[in-house]
Coordinates of C-alpha atoms and ligand atoms in Angstrom, one line a residue:
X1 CA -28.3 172.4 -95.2
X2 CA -31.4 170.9 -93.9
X3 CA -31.8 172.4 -89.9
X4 CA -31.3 169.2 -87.6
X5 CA -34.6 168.3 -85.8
X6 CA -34.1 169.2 -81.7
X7 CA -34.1 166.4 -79.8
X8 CA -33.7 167.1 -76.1
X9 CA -34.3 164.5 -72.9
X10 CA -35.2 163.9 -69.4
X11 CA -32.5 161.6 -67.7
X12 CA -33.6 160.6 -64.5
X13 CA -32.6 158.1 -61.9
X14 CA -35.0 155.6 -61.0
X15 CA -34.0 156.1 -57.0
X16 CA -37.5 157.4 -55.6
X17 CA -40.2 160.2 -56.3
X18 CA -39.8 163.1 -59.1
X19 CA -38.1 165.9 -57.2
X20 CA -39.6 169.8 -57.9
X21 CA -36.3 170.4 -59.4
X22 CA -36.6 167.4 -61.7
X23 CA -39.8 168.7 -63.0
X24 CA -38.4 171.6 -63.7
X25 CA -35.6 169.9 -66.0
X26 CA -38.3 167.5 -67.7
X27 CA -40.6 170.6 -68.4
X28 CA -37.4 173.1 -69.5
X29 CA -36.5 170.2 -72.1
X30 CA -39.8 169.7 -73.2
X31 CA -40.8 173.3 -73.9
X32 CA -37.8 174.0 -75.6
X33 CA -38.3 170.7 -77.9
X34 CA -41.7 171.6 -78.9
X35 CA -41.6 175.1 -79.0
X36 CA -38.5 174.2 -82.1
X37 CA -41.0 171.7 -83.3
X38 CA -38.8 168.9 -82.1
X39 CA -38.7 166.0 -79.9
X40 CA -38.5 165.2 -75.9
X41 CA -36.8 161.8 -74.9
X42 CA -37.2 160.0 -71.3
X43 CA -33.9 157.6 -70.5
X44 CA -33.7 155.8 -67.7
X45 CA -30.3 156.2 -65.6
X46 CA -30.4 153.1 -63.7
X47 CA -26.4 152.0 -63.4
X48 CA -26.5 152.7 -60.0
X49 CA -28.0 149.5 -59.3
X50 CA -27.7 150.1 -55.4
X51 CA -30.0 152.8 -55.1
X52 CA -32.2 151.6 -57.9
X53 CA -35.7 151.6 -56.4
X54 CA -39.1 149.0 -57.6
X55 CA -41.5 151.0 -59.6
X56 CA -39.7 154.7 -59.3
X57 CA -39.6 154.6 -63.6
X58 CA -43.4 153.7 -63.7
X59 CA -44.2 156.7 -61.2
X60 CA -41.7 159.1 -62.6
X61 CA -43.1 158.9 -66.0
X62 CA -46.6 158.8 -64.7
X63 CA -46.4 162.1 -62.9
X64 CA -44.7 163.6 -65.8
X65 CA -47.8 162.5 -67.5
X66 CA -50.0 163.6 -65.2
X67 CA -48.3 167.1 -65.4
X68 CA -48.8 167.0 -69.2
X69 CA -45.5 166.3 -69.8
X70 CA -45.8 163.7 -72.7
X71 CA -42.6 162.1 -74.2
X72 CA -42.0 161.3 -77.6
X73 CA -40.0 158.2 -77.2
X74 CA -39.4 156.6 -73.5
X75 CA -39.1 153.1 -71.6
X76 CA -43.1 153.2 -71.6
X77 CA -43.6 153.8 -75.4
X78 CA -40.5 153.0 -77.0
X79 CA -38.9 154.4 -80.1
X80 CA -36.3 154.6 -82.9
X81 CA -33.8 155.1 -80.5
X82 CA -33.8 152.4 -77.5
X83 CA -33.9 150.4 -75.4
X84 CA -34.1 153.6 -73.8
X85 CA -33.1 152.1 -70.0
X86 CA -29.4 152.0 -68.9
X87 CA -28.9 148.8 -67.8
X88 CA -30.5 147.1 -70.7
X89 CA -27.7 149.2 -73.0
X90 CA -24.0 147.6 -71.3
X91 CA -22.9 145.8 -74.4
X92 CA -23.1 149.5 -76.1
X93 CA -21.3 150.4 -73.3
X94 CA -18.7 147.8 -73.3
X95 CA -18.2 148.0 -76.8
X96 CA -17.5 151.8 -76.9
X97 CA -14.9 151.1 -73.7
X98 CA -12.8 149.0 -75.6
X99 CA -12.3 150.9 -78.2
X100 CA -10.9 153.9 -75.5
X101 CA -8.5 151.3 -74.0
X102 CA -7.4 150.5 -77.6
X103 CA -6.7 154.0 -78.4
X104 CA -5.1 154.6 -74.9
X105 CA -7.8 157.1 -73.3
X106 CA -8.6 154.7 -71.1
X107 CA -6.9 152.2 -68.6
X108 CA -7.4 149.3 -66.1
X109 CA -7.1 150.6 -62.7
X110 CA -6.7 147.8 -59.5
X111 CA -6.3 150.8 -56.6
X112 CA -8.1 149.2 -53.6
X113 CA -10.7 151.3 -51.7
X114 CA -8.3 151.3 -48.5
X115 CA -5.5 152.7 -51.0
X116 CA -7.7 155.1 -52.8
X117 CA -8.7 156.5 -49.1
X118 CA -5.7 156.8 -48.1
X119 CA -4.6 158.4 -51.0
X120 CA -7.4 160.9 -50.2
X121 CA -6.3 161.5 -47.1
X122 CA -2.9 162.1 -47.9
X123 CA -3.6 164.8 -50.8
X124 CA -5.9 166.5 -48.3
X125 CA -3.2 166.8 -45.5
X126 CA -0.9 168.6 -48.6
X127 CA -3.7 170.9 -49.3
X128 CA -4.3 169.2 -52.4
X129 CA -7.4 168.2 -54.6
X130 CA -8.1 164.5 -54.1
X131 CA -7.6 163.1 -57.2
X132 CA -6.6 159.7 -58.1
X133 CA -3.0 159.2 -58.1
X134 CA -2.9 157.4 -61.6
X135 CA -0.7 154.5 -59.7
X136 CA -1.9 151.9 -62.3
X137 CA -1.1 154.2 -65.8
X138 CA -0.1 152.0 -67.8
X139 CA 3.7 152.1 -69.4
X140 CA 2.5 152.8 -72.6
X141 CA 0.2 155.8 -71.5
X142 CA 3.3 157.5 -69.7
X143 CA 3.1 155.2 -66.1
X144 CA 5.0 153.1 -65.1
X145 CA 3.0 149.3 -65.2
X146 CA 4.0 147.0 -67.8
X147 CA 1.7 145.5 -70.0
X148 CA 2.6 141.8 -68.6
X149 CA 1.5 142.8 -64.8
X150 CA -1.9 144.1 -65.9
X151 CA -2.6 141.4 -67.9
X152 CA -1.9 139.3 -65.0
X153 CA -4.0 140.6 -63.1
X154 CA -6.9 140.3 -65.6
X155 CA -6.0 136.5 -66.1
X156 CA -6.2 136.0 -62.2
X157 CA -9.9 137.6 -62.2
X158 CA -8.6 140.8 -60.1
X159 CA -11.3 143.2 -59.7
X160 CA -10.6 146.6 -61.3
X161 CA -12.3 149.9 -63.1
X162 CA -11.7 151.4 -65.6
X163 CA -10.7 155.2 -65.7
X164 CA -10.4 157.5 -68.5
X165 CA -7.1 159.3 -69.3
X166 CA -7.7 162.9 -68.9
X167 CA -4.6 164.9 -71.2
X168 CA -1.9 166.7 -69.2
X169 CA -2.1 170.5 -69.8
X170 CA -4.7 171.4 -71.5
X171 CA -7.9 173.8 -70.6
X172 CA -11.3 172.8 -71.5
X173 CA -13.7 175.2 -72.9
X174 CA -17.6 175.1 -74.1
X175 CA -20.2 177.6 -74.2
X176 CA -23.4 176.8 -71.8
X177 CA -26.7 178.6 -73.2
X178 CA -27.2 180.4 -69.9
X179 CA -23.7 181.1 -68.3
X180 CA -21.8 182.1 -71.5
X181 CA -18.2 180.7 -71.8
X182 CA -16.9 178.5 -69.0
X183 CA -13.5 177.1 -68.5
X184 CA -11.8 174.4 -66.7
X185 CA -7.6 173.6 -66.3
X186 CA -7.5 169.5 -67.2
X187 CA -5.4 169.6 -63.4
X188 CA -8.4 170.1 -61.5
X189 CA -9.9 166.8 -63.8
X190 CA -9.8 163.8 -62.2
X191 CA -9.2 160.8 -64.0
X192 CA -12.8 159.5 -63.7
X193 CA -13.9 156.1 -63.2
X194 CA -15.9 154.9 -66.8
X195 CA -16.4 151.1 -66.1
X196 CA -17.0 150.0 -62.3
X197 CA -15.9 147.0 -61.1
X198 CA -19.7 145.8 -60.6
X199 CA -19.5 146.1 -64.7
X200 CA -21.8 148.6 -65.2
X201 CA -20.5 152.3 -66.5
X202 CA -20.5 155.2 -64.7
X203 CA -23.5 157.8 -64.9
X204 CA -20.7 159.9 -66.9
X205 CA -19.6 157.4 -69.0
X206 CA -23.0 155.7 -69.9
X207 CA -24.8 159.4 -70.5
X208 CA -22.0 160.4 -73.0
X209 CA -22.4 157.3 -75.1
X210 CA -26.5 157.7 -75.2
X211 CA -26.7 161.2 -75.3
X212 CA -24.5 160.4 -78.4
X213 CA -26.1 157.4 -80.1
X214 CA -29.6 158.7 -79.2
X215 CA -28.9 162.2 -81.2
X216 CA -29.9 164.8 -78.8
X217 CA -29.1 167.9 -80.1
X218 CA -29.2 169.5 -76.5
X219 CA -28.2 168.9 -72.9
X220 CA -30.2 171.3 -71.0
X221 CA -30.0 169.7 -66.8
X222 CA -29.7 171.3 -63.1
X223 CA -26.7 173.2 -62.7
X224 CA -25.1 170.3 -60.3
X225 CA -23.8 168.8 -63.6
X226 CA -21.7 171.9 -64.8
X227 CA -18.6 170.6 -63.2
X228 CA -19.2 167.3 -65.4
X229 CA -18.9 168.9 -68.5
X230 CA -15.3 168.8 -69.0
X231 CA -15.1 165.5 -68.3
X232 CA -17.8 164.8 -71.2
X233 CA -16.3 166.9 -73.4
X234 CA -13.4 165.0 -73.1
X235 CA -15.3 161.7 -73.8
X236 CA -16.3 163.3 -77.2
X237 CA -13.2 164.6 -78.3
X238 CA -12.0 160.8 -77.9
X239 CA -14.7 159.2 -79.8
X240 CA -14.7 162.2 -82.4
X241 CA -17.9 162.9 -81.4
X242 CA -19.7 166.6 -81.7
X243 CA -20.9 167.8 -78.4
X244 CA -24.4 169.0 -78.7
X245 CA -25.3 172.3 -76.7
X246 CA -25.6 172.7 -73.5
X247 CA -27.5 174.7 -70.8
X248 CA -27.1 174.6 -67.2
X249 CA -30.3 175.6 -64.9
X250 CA -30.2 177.4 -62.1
X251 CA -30.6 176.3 -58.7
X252 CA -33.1 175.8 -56.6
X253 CA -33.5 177.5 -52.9
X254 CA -35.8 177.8 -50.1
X255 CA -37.2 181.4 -49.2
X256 CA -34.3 182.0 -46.9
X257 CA -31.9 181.3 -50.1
X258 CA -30.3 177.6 -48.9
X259 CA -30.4 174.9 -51.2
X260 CA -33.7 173.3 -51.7
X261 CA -34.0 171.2 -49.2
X262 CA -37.0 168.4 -47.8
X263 CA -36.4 170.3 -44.2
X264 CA -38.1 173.8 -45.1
X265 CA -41.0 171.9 -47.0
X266 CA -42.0 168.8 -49.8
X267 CA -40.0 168.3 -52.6
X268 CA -41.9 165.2 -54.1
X269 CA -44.0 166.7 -56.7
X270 CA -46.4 163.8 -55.4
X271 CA -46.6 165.2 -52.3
X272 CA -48.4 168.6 -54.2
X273 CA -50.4 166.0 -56.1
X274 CA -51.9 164.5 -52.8
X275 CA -52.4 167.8 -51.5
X276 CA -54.3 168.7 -54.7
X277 CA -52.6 171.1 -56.7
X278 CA -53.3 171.0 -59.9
X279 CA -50.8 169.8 -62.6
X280 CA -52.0 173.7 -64.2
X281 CA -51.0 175.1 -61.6
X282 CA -47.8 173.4 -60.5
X283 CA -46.3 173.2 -64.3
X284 CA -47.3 177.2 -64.3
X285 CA -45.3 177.7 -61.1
X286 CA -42.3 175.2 -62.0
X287 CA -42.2 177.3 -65.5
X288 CA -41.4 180.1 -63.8
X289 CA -38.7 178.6 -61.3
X290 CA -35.7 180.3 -63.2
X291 CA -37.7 181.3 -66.3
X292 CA -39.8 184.8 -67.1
X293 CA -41.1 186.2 -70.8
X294 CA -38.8 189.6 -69.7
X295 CA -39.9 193.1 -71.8
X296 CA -41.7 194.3 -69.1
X297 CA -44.4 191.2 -69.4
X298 CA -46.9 191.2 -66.0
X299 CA -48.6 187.7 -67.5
X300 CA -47.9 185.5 -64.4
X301 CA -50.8 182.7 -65.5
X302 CA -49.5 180.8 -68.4
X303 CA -51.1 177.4 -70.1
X304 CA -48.7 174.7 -71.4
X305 CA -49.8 175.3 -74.7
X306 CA -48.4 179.2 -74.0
X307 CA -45.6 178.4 -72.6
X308 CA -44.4 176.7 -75.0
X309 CA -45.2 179.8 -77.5
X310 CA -43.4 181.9 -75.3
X311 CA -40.1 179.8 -73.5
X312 CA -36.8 180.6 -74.5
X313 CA -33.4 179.4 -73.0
X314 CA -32.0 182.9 -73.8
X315 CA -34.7 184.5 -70.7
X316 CA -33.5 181.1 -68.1
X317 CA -31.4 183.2 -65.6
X318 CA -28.3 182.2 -63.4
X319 CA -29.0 183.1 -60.1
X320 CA -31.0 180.8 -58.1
X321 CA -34.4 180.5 -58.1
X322 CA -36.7 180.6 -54.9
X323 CA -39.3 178.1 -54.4
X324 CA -42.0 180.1 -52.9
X325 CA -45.0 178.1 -52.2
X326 CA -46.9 181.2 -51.7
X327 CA -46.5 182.0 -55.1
X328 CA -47.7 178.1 -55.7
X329 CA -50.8 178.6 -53.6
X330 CA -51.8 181.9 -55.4
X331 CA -51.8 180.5 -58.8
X332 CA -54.0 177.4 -57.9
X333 CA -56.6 179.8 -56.9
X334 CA -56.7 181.1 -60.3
X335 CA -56.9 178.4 -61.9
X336 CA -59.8 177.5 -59.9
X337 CA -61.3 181.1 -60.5
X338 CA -60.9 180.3 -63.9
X339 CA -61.8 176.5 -64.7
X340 CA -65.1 175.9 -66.4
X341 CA -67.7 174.5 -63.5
X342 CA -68.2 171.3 -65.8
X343 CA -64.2 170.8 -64.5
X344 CA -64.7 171.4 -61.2
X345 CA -68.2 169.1 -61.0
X346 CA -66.3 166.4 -62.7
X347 CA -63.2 166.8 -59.5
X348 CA -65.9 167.6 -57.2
X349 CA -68.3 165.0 -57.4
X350 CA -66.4 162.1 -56.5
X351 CA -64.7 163.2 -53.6
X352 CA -67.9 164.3 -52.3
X353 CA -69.8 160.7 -52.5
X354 CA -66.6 159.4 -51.0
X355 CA -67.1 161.4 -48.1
X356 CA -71.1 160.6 -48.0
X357 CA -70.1 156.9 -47.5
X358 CA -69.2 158.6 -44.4
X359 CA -71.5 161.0 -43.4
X360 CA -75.6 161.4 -44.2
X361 CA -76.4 164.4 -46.1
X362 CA -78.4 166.7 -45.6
X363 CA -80.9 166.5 -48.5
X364 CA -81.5 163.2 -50.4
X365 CA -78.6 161.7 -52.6
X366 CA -79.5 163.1 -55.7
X367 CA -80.3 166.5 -54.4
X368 CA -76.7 167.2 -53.5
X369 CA -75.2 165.5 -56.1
X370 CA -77.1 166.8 -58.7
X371 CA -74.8 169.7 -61.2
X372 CA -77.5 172.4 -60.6
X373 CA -76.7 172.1 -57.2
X374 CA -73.0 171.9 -57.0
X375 CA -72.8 174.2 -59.8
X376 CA -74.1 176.7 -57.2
X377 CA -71.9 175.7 -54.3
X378 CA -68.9 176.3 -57.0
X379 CA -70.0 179.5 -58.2
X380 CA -70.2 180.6 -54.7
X381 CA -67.1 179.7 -53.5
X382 CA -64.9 179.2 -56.3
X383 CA -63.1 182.3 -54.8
X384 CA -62.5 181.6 -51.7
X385 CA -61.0 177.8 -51.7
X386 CA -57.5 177.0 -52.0
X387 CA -58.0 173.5 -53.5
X388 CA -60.5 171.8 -55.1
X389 CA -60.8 169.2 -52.4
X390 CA -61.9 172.5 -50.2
X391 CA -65.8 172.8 -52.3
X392 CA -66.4 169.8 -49.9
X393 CA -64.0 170.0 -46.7
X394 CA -64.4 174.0 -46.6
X395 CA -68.1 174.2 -47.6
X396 CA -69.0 171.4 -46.1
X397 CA -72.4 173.0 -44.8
X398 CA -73.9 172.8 -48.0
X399 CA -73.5 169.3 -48.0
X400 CA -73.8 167.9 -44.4
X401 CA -75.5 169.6 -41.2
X402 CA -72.8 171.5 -39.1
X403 CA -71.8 169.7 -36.7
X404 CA -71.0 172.7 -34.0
X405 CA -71.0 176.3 -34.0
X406 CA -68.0 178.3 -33.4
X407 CA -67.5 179.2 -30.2
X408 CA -65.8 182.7 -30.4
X409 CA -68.3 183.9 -33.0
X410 CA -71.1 183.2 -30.9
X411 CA -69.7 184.6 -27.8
X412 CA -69.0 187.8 -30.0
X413 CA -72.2 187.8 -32.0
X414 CA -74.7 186.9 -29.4
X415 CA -76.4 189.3 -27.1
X416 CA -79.6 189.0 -25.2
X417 CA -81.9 189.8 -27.8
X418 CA -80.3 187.6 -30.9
X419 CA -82.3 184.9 -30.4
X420 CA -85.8 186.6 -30.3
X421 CA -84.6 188.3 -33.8
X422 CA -83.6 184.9 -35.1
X423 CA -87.0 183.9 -33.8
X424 CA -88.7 186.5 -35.7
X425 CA -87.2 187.0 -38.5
X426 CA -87.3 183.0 -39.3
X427 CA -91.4 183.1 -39.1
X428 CA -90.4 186.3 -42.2
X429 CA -88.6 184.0 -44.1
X430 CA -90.8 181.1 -43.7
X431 CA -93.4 183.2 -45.4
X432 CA -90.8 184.1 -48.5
X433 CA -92.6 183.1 -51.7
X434 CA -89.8 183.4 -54.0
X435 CA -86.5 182.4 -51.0
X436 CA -83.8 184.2 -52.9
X437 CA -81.1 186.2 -52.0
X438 CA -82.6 189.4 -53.4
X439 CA -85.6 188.8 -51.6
X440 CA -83.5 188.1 -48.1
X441 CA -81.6 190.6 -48.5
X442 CA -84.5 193.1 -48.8
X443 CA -87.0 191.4 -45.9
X444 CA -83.8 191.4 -43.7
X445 CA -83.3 195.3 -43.9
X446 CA -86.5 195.9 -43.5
X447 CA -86.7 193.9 -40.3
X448 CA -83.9 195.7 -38.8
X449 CA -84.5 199.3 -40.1
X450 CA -87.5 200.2 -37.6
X451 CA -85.6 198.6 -34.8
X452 CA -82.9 201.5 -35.4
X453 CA -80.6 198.2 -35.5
X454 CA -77.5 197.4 -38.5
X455 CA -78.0 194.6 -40.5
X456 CA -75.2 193.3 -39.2
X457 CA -76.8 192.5 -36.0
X458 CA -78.9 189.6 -38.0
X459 CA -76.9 188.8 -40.5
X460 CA -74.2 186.9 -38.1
X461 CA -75.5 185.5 -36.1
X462 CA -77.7 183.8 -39.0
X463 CA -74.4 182.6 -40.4
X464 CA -73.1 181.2 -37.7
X465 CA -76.4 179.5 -37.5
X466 CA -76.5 178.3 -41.0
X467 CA -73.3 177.7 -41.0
X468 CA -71.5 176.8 -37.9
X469 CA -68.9 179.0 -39.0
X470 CA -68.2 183.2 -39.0
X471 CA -67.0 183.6 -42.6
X472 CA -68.1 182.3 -46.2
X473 CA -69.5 183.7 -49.4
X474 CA -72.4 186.5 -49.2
X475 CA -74.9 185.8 -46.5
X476 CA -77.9 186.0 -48.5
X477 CA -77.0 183.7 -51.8
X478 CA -75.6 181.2 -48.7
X479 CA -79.0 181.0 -47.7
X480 CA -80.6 181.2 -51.3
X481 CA -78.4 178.0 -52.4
X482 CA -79.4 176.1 -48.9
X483 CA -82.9 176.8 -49.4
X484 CA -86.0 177.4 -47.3
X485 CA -86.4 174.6 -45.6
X486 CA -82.7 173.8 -44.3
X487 CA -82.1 177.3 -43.7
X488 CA -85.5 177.1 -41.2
X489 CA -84.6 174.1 -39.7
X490 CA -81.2 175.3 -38.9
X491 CA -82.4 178.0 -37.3
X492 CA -84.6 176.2 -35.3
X493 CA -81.5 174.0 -34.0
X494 CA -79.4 177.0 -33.7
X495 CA -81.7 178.6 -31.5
X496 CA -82.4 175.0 -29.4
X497 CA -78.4 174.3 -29.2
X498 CA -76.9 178.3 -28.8
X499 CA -79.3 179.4 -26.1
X500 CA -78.5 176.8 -23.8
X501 CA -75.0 177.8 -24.3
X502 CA -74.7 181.2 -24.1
Ligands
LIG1 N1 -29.2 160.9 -64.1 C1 -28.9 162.3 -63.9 C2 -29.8 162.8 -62.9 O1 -30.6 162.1 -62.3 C3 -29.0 163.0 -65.2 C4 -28.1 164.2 -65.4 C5 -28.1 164.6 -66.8 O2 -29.1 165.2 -67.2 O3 -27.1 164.5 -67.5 O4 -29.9 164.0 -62.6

C-alpha cells in the first residue's frame, strides 16, 4: 500500500488579528506536514458572517508569511482542493445536508430563541445539562411531529435550523495524538445545530464536510475543540466517512497559570511584529509553547528549517503551556548576537534615515550611513539591545549629538577636580596619532597612574560626556568608533554644559 501524503491545515476565522495561540496551531500543522514530506492547507472559516471582519484573511495569511509560515494551497494561492473560503463552499454544504435529512441524521427544527431560552432555563433549574429538548423530532426519527406539519411550515417560509440527530445510548470514542484515549456518553451530546437559519452551516458542520472533501489526513487544533470531537465523529460515521487523526494542543496561560488572556499582556502576534521581534525569534519561542526535543536536549535556539527536522507530535505535552515573554525577550537577543551584520545593516539602515528626516546627524549623511560605520555601531552593541530598532533608539549617540546628560551619573561621577582631568586628558587625546581604543586605553592609564588615581575616575565621567548616558559598550572602542574629532568636541560641550551645573 502506497503511504497517504499528510495533508494537515490552518482553519482560522477571519474575525480580527492572528492570536499567539493561533500561531502556534498554523506552525504545529506546518512542521508536522513538512517534516512527513507533506502538505499545509489555509481555509478560511468565515460562516460566522457576523463577526466576519474586512481584510482579517489578507493579514492572517500575511503574518503567517511573514513568520515563514508558507502554505501549500490557500485563498491567496489556490489549489487542487478549493475554493478554499467557507462561504464560497454552501452548495457543498447544502448538498451534503440533504442527504443527512434523507437518511434521517438530521432534522428541521422551528424552536424559537424565547423557547429555546426558556428551555435553558428550565433544565438548569433541574440541575440538568442544557440541551435542546428535541421538541420538533420528527415522527419518523422517534418524535412526535408529523411529516404534514413540518412540511407546512416549510411551505409557509417558517424560519428553522437544521440539527443533527445524535443516537440514543451509545459512547463515543477516538484516540487524540496527545491525550491517548478519550471518551464521551452520546447523553452529554447535544443535538447540534448543522444549518442556521441565516443558511449558512455551522463551524461544525461546514469543517467536517471540508476537512473531508479536502483530504486532510490530520486535525491537529487548540484543545478548546476537544469537546467537538464527538460531535464530528458522529458526522463521519453518517456520511461513512474515515476520521483522519487527531491531536489536541495544549493550552495556553499567563505566568500566573490563567488562561491566556489580552489583560496580562498582547496576544496579536502583530502587536510583537510592531514591537520588532523578529519572526526567528517568535516562531522559535511559539515552537516551544507545548513542544520540547526531550532526551535530555539543552538546545533552546532552533531555526525553522531545524524544527522541522526535529518536531514530533509524540513530544507536544498536555499540560498548559506558559507564555513567558521573558523567555521571548531572551531569544531575540540571540538571534541578534547571532545574525550576520549584512542583516542587521539591511534592518538598520532604514529606520535610521527615517529618524534623520527628523533629527541632524552628527557627521555628514554618508558618514553615518555608510556599512563600515554601522557595521561598527552593530558589532559594539549587538549584545546589549533588545531589538533591532534599539542600534538607533539605544545607541543613538553614535548617530546624533546627546541631547542631555544624565543627571544622577553626573551628580555621582563629578567631583571638583573631573573637569580639569577631562580638560587635560582631552589636550592627550587630541594629540593621539593613531585614536584607537588600544591606544586610549593605554594614554588613559597612564594619565591617571602618577596621580595615584583609578581609571575609573576618568573613564565616567568621559562617558557620560560622550554619551549622555552611564552605561554602554567598552569605553575605549565607544570612543574609537566616535572618532577624534566628535569625541573632542564633546568634551568640550560636556565641560561648557556640566560645570555650570554641578
Ligand atoms: N475556525 C476554528 C478556529 O478558528 C477552527 C477550529 C479547527 O481547527 O477545527 O479556531
Amino acid at each position: 500500500m502506497v503511504a497517504q501524503k499528510v495533508r494537515t491545515r490552518f482553519a482560522p476565522s477571519p474575525t480580527g488579528y492572528l492570536h499567539v495561540g493561533g500561531l502556534r496551531t498554523a506552525l504545529y500543522n506546518y512542521l508536522f506536514a513538512k517534516k512527513m514530506g507533506g502538505d499545509f492547507i489555509i481555509r478560511i472559516e468565515d460562516t460566522d458572517q457576523s463577526r466576519k471582519v474586512e481584510d482579517a484573511q489578507k493579514n492572517l495569511i500575511k503574518t503567517l508569511e511573514w513568520a515563514g509560515i508558507i502554505a501549500d494551497e490557500s485563498p491567496e494561492h489556490g489549489g487542487n482542493f478549493g475554493p478554499y473560503v467557507q462561504s464560497e463552499r454552501l452548495d457543498i454544504y447544502d448538498k451534503y445536508c440533504k442527504l443527512l435529512l434523507e437518511d434521517h441524521h438530521a432534522y428541521y427544527c422551528f424552536a424559537t430563541h424565547e423557547e429555546l431560552d426558556e428551555n435553558r432555563q428550565l433544565q438548569i433549574k433541574q440541575g440538568l445539562q442544557p440541551k435542546y429538548n428535541r421538541k420538533w423530532l420528527p415522527e419518523e426519527m422517534g418524535g412526535s411531529i408529523p411529516p404534514s406539519v413540518i412540511q407546512k411550515k416549510l411551505d409557509e417560509g417558517e424560519p428553522y435550523v437544521i440539527r443533527m440527530k445524535v443516537p440514543d445510548y451509545i459512547s463515543v470514542w477516538f484516540e487524540d495524538i496527545i491525550r491517548g484515549p478519550v471518551e464521551f456518553d452520546s447523553a452529554t451530546i447535544d443535538d447540534q445545530v448543522l444549518m442556521k437559519s441565516d443558511g449558512f452551516p455551522t463551524y461544525h458542520f461546514a469543517s467536517v464536510i471540508d476537512d473531508h472533501l479536502m483530504g486532510f489526513t490530520h486535525i491537529i487544533r487548540g484543545e478548546e475543540w476537544l469537546s467537538s470531537m464527538p460531535k464530528h465523529l458522529l458526522l463521519y460515521e453518517f456520511f461513512g466517512w474515515e476520521a483522519p487523526k487527531v491531536a489536541h494542543l495544549p493550552l495556553l496561560l499567563n505566568p500566573d497559570r490563567s488562561k491566556l488572556s489580552k489583560r496580562q499582556g498582547d496576544v496579536a502576534v502583530e502587536d510583537y511584529v510592531r514591537k520588532g521581534y523578529s519572526a526567528e525569534a517568535i516562531i522559535n519561542f511559539v515552537a516551544m509553547l507545548g513542544w520540547n526535543e526531550g532526551e535530555g536536549s539543552e538546545q533552546e535556539v532552533y531555526s525553522m528549517t531545524q524544527l522541522i527536522d526535529k518536531f514530533s507530535l509524540e513530544r507536544v505535552g498536555k499540560a498548559g503551556a506558559v507564555f513567558n515573554v521573558d523567555k521571548l525577550n531572551w531569544l531575540e537577543k540571540q538571534y541578534i548576537k547571532n545574525r550576520p551584520t549584512e542583516k542587521l545593516v539591511a534592518v538598520i539602515k532604514p529606520i535610521l534615515l527615517a529618524e534623520l528626516e527628523k533629527r541632524e546627524p552628527l557627521m555628514p549623511l554618508e558618514m553615518i550611513t555608510s556599512e563600515t560605520y554601522l557595521e561598527k555601531v552593530i558589532e559594539l552593541m549587538r549584545e546589549r539591545v533588545g531589538f533591532e530598532h534599539e542600534f538607533v533608539t539605544f545607541s543613538s549617540y553614535f548617530f546624533f549629538e546627546p541631547e542631555a546628560y544624565d543627571e544622577e551619573s553626573v551628580k555621582k561621577r563629578w567631583a571638583t577636580d573631573t573637569n580639569d582631568l577631562l580638560r587635560d586628558f582631552a589636550s592627550i587625546l587630541g594629540s593621539l596619532v593613531e585614536f584607537s581604543a588600544e591606544n586610549i586605553e593605554a594614554h588613559l592609564k597612564e594619565f591617571v597612574a602618577p596621580k595615584g588615581m583609578k581609571a575609573a575616575v576618568l573613564i565616567h565621567p568621559l562617558r557620560i560626556v560622550a554619551s549622555g548616558v552611564s552605561f554602554g559598550p567598552s569605553l575605549y572602542h565607544l570612543l574609537e568608533v566616535l572618532g577624534k574629532e566628535t569625541v573632542l568636541r564633546r568634551i568640550q560641550v560636556g565641560l561648557e554644559k556640566i560645570s555650570s551645573s554641578v
